[in-house]
XYZ file of N, CA and C in Angstrom:
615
model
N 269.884 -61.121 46.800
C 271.052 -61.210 47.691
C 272.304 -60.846 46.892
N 273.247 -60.171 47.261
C 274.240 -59.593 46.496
C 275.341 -60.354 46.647
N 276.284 -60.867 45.412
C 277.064 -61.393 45.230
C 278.359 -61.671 45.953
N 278.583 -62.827 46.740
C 279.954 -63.355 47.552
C 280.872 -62.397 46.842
N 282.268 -62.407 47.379
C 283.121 -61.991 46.970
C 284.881 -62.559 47.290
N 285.156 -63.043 46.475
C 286.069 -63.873 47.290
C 287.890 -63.495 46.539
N 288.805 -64.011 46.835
C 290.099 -63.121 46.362
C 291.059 -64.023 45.969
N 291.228 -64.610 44.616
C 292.174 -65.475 44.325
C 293.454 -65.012 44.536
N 293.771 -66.727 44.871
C 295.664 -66.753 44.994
C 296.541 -67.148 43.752
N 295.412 -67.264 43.152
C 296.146 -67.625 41.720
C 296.433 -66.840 40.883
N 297.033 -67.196 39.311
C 297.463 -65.825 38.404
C 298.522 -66.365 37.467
N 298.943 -65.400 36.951
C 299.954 -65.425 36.026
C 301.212 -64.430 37.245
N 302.335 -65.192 36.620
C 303.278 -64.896 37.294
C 303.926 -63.193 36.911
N 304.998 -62.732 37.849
C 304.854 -61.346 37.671
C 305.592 -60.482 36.227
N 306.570 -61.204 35.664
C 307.278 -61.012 34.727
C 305.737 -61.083 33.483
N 305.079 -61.938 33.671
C 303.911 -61.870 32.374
C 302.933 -60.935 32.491
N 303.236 -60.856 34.056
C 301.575 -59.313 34.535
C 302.459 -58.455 33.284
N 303.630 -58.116 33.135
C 304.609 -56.834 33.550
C 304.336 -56.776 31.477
N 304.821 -57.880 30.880
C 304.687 -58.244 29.348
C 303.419 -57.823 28.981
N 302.042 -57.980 29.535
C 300.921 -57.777 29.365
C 301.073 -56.451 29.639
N 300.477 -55.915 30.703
C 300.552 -54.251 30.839
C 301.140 -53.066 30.288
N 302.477 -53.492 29.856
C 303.671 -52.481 29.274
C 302.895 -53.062 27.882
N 302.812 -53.870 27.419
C 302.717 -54.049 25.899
C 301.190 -53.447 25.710
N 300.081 -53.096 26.539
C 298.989 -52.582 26.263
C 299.141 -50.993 26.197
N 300.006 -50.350 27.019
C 300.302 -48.871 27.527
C 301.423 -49.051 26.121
N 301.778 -49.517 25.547
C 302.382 -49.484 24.009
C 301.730 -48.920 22.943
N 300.680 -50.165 23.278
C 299.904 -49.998 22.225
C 299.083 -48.314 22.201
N 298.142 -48.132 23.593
C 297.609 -46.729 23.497
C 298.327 -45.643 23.021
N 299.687 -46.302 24.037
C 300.479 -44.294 22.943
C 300.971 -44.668 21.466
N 300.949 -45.633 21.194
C 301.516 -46.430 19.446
C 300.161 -45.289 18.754
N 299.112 -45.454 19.502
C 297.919 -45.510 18.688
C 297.313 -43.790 18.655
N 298.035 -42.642 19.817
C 297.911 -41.466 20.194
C 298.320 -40.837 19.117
N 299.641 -41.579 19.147
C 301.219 -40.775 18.298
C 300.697 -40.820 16.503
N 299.978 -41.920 16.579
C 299.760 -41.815 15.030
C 298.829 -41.391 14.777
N 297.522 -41.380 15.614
C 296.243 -40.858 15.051
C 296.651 -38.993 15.603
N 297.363 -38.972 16.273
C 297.281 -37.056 16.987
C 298.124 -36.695 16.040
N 298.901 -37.235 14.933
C 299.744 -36.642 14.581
C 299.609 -35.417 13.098
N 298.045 -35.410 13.110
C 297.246 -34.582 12.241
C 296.841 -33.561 12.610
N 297.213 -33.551 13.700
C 296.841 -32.170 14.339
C 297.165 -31.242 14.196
N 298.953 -31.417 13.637
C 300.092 -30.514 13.797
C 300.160 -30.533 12.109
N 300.648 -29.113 11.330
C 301.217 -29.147 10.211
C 301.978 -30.113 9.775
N 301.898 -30.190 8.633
C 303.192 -31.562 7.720
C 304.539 -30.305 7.791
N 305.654 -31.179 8.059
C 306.775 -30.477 7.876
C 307.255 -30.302 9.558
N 306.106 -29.979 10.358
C 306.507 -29.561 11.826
C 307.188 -30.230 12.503
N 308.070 -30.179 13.392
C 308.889 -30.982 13.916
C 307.851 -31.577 14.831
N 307.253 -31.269 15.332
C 306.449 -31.807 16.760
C 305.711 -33.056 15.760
N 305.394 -32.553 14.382
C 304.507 -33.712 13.761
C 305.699 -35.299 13.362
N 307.006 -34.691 13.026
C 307.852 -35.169 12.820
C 308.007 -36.108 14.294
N 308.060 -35.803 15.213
C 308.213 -36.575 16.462
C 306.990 -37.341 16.659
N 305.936 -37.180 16.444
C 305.068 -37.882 16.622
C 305.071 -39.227 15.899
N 305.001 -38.783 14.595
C 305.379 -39.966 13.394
C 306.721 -40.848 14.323
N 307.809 -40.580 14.060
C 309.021 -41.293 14.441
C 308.907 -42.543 15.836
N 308.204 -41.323 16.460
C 307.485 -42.230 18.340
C 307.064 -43.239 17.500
N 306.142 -43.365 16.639
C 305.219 -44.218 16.418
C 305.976 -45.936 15.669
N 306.695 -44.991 15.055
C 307.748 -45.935 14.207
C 308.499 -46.951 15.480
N 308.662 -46.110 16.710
C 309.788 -46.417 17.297
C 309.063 -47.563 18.884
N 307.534 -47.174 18.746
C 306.857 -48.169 19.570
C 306.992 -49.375 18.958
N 306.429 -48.956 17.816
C 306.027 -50.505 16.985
C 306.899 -51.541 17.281
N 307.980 -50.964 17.039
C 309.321 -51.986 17.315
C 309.446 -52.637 18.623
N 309.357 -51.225 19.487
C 308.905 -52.216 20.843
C 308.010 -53.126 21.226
N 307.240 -52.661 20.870
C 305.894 -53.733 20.681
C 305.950 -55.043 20.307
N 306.991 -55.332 19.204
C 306.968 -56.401 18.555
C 308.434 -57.096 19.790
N 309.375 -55.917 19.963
C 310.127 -57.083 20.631
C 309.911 -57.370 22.034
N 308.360 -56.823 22.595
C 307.967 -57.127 23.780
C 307.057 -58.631 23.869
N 306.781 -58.773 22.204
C 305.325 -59.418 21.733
C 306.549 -61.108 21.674
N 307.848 -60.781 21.152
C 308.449 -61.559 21.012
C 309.187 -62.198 22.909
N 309.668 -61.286 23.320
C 309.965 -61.875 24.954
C 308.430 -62.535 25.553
N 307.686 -62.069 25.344
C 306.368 -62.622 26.106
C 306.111 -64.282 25.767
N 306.030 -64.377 24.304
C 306.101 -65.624 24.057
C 307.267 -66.595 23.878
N 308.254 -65.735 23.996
C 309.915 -66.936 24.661
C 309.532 -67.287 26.463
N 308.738 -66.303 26.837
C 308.287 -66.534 28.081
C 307.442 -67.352 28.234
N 306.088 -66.987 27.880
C 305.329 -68.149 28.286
C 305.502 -69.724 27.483
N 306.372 -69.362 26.467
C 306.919 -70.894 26.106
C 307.288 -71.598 27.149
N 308.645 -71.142 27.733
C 309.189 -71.388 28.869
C 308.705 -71.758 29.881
N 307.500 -70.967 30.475
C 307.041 -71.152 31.632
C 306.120 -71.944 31.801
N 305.714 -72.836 31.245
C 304.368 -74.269 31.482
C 303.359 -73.665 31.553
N 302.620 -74.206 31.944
C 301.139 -74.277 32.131
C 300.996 -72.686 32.725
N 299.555 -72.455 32.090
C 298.789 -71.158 32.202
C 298.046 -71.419 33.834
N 297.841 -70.021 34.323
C 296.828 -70.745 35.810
C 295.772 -71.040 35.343
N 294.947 -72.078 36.323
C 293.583 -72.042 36.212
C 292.436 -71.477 35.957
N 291.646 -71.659 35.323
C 290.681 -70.465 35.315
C 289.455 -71.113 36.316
N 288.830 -70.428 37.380
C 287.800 -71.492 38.381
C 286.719 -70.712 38.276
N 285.637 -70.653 37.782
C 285.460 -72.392 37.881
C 285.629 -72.277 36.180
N 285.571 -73.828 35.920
C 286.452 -73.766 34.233
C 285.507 -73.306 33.272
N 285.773 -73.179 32.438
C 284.490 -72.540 30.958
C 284.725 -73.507 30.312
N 283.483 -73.783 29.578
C 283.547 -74.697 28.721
C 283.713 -74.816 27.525
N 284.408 -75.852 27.165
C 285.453 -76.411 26.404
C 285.521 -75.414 25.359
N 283.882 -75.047 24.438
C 283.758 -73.997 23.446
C 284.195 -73.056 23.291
N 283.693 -71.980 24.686
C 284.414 -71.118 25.264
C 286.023 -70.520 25.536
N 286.512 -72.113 25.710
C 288.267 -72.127 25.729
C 288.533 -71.999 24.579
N 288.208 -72.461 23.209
C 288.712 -73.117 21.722
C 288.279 -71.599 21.404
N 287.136 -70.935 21.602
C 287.575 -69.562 20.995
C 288.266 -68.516 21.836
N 288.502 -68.673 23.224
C 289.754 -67.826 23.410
C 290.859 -67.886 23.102
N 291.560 -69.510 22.961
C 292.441 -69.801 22.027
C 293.006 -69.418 20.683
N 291.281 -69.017 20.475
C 291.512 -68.712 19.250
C 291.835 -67.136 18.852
N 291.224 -66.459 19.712
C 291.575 -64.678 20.118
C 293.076 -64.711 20.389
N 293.399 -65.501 21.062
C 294.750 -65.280 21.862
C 295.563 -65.353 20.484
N 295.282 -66.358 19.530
C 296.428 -66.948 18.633
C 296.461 -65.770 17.069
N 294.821 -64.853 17.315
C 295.551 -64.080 16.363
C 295.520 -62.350 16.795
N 295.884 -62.330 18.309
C 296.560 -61.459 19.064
C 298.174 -61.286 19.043
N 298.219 -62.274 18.968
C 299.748 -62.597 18.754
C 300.336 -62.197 17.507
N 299.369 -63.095 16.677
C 299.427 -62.870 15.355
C 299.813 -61.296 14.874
N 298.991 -60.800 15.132
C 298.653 -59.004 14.747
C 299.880 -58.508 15.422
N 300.013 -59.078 16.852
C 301.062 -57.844 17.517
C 302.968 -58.495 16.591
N 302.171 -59.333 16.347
C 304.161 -59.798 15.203
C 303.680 -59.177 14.198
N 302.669 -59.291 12.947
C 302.601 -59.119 11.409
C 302.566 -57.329 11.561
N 301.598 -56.463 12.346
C 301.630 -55.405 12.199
C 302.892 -54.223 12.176
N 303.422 -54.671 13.218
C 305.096 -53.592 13.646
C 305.805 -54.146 12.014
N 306.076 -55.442 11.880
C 306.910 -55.697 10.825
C 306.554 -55.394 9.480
N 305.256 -55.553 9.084
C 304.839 -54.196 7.961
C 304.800 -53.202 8.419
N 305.021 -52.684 8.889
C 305.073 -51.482 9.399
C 306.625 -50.703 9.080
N 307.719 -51.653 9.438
C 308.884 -51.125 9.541
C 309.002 -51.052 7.865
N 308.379 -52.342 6.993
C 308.359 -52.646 5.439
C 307.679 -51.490 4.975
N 307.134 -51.310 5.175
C 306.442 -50.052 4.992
C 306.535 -48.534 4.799
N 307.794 -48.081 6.139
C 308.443 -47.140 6.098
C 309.585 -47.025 4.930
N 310.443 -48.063 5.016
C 311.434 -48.207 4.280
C 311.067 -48.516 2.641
N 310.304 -49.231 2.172
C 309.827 -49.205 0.752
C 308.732 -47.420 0.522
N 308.601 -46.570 1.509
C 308.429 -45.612 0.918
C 309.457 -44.805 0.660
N 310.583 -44.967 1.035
C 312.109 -44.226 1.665
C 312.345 -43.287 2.440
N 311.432 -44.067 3.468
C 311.539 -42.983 4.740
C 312.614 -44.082 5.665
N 313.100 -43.776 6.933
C 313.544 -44.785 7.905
C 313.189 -44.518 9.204
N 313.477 -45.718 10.369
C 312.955 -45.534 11.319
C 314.048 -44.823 12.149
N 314.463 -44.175 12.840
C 315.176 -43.180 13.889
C 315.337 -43.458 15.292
N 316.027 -43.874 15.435
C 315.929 -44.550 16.864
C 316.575 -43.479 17.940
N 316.975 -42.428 17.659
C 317.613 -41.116 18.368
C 318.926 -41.357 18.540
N 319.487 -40.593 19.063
C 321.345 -40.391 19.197
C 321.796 -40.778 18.113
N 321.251 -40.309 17.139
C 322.045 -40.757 15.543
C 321.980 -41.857 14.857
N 321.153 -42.869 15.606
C 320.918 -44.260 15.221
C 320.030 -44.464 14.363
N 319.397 -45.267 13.428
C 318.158 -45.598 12.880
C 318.120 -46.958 12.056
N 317.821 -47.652 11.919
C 317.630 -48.844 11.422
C 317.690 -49.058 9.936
N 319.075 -49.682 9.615
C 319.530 -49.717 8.090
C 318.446 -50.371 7.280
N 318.698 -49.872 5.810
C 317.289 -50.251 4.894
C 317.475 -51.805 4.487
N 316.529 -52.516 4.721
C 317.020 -53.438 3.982
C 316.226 -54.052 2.763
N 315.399 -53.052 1.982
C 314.245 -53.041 0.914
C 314.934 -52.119 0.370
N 314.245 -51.842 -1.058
C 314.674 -50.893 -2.199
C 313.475 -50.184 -1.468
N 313.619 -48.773 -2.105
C 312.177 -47.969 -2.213
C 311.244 -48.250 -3.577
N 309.742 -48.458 -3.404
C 309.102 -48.013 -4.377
C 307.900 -47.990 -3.519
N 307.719 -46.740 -4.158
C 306.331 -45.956 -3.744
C 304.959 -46.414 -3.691
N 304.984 -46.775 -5.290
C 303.325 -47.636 -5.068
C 303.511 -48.552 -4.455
N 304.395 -49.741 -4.281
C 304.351 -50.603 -3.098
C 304.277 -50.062 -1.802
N 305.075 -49.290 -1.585
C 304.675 -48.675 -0.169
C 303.274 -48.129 0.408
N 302.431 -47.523 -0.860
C 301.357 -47.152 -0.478
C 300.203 -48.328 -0.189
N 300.498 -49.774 -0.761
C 299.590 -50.722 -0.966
C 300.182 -51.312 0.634
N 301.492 -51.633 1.080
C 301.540 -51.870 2.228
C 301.164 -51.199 2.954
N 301.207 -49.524 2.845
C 300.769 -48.603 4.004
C 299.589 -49.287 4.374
N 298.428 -49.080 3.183
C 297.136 -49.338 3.511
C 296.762 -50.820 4.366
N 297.820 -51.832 3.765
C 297.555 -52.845 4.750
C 297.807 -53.253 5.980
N 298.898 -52.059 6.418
C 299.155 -51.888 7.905
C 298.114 -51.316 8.539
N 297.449 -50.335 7.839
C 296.250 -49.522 8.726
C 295.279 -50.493 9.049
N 294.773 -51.678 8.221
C 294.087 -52.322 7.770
C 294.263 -53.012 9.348
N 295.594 -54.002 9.262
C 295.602 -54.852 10.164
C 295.920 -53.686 11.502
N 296.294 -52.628 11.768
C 296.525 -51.900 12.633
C 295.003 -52.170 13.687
N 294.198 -51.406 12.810
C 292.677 -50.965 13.051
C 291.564 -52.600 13.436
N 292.254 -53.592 12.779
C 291.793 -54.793 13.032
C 292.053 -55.108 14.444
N 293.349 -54.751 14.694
C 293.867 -55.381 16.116
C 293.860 -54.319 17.340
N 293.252 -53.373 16.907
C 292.568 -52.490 17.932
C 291.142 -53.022 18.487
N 290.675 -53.723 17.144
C 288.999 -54.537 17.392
C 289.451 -55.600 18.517
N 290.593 -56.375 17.574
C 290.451 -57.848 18.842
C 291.203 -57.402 20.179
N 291.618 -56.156 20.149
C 292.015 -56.216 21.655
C 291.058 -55.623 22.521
N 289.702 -55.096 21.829
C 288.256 -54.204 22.655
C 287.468 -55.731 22.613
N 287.813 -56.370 22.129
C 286.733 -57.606 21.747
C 287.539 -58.031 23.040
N 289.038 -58.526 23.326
C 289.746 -59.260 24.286
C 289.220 -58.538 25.522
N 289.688 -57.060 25.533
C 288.551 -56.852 26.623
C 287.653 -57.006 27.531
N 286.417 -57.377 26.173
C 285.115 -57.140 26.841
C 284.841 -58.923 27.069
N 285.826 -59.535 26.710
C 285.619 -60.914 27.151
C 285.646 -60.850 28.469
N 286.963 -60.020 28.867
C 287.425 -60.660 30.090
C 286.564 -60.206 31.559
N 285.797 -58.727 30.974
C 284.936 -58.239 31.945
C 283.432 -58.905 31.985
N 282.937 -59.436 30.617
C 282.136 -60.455 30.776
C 282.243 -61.729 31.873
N 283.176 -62.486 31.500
C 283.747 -63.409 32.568
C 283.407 -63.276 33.513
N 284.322 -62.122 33.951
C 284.100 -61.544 35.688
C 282.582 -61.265 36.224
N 281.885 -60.643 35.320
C 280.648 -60.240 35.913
C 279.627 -61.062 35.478
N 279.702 -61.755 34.555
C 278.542 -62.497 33.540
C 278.978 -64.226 34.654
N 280.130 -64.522 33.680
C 280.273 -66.108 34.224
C 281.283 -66.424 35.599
N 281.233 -65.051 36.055
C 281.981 -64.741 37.526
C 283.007 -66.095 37.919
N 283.926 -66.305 36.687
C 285.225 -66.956 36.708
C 286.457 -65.950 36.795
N 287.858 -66.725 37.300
C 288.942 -66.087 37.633
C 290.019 -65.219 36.455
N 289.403 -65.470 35.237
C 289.511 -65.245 33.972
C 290.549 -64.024 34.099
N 289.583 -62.868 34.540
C 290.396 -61.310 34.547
C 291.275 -61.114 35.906
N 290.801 -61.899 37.153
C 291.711 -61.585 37.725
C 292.845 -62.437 38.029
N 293.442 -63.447 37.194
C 294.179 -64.317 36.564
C 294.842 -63.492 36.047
N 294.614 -61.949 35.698
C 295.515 -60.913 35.086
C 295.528 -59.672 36.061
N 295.130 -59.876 36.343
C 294.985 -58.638 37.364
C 294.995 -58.533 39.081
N 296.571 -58.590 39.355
C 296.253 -59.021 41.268
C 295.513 -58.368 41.887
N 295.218 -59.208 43.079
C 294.263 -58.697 44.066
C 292.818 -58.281 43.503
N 292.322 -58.675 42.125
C 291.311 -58.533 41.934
C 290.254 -59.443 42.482
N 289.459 -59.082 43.353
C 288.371 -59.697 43.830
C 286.948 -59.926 42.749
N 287.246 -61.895 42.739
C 286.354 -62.391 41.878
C 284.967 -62.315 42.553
N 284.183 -61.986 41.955
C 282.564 -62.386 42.498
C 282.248 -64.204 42.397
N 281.639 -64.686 43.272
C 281.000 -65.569 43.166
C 279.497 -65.623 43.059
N 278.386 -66.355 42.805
C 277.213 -66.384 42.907
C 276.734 -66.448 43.717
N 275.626 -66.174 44.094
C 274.525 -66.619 45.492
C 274.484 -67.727 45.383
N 273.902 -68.053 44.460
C 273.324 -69.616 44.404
C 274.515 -70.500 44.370
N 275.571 -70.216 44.261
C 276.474 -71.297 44.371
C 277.009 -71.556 45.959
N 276.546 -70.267 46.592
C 276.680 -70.160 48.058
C 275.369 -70.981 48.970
N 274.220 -70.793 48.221
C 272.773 -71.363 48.927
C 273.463 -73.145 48.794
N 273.631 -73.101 47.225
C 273.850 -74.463 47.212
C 274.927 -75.270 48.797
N 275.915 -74.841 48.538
C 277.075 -75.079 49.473
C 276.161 -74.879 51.016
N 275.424 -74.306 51.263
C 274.945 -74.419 52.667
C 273.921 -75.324 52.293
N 272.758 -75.791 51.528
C 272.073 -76.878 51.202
C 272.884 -78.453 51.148
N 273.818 -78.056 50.864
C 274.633 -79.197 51.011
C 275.198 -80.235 52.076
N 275.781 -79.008 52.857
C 275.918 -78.767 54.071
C 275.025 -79.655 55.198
N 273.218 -79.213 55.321
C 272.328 -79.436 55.540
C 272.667 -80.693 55.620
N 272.062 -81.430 53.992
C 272.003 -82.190 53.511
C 273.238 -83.554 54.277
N 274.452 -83.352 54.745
C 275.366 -83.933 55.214
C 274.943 -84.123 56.660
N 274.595 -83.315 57.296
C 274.477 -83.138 58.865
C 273.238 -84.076 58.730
């Protein structure tokens, strides 16, 4: 018998849909701009723009990563998740969530350390760019480079790992999990949680 289908009213409110979504469509072109940017000769301006974009997400990223959590500070309690997961289950999404966060603050900000201890800067266009506030040295820069890629490439994992949680959920433990992020997503319910409810039923009459 094929799976109920039913349409929560619940969720995260719309300002956090908006923090979530924009900060993921960040991340993909953060992640275009720097890996496509080999495509093009060193020296090329188009390669030159690519690099700079990249410089110039990060930042966003981080001060989107920063409003999100002045936000959900602010805003109380998370919605429900129905039916609930257990307790285990919660303590390691907790635990995804806390070094999601983590990555989307530590990465942009080595990142900007990064640029500037090689003595490059970031460019923000119309003549603007973000004053140095490091000396340059090179071999440091190259040991941070590498540890930005490091944690870059890490937090590409936990956000395919965050992912595939949330589509698990939906289809595996057919809780409100993903569409708690996603409106109008229609949660599946089980059969058997439907047989039950009419056995029940029965059972009363």
């Amino acid at each position: 018998m094929p799976a109920k289908i039913s349409h929560t009213q619940d969720g995260y409110d719309r300002l956090s849909l908006v923090f979530h979504w924009a900060t993921l469509v960040l991340l993909i072109v953060a992640f275009a701009t720097i890996e496509g940017r080999v495509l093009f000769e060193k020296g090329t301006a188009i390669r030159t723009f690519a690099k700079e974009s990249h410089y110039v997400l990060g930042l966003l990223i981080l001060l989107f990563t920063l409003a999100r959590l002045t936000h959900r500070l602010g805003s109380g309690a998370r919605p429900a998740i129905h039916p609930a997961p257990a307790a285990p289950m919660m303590l390691v999404a907790h635990a995804m969530a806390a070094l999601l966060y983590a990555s989307l603050l530590i990465t942009p900000v080595l990142g900007l350390l990064t640029v500037q201890v090689l003595g490059d800067h970031v460019n923000l266009g119309f003549g603007l760019s973000i004053p140095a506030f490091v000396g340059s040295e090179k071999e440091v820069g190259k040991t941070l480079q590498s540890l930005h890629s490091l944690l870059g490439d890490t937090m590409y994992v936990l956000i395919g790992a965050h992912a595939a949680a949330g589509i698990l959920h939906h289809l595996a433990f057919r809780d409100t999990s993903l569409a708690n992020m996603v409106p109008n997503l229609a949660t599946p319910r089980s059969s058997a949680s439907g047989l039950d409810s009419i056995a029940q039923s029965r059972v009363q009459r």
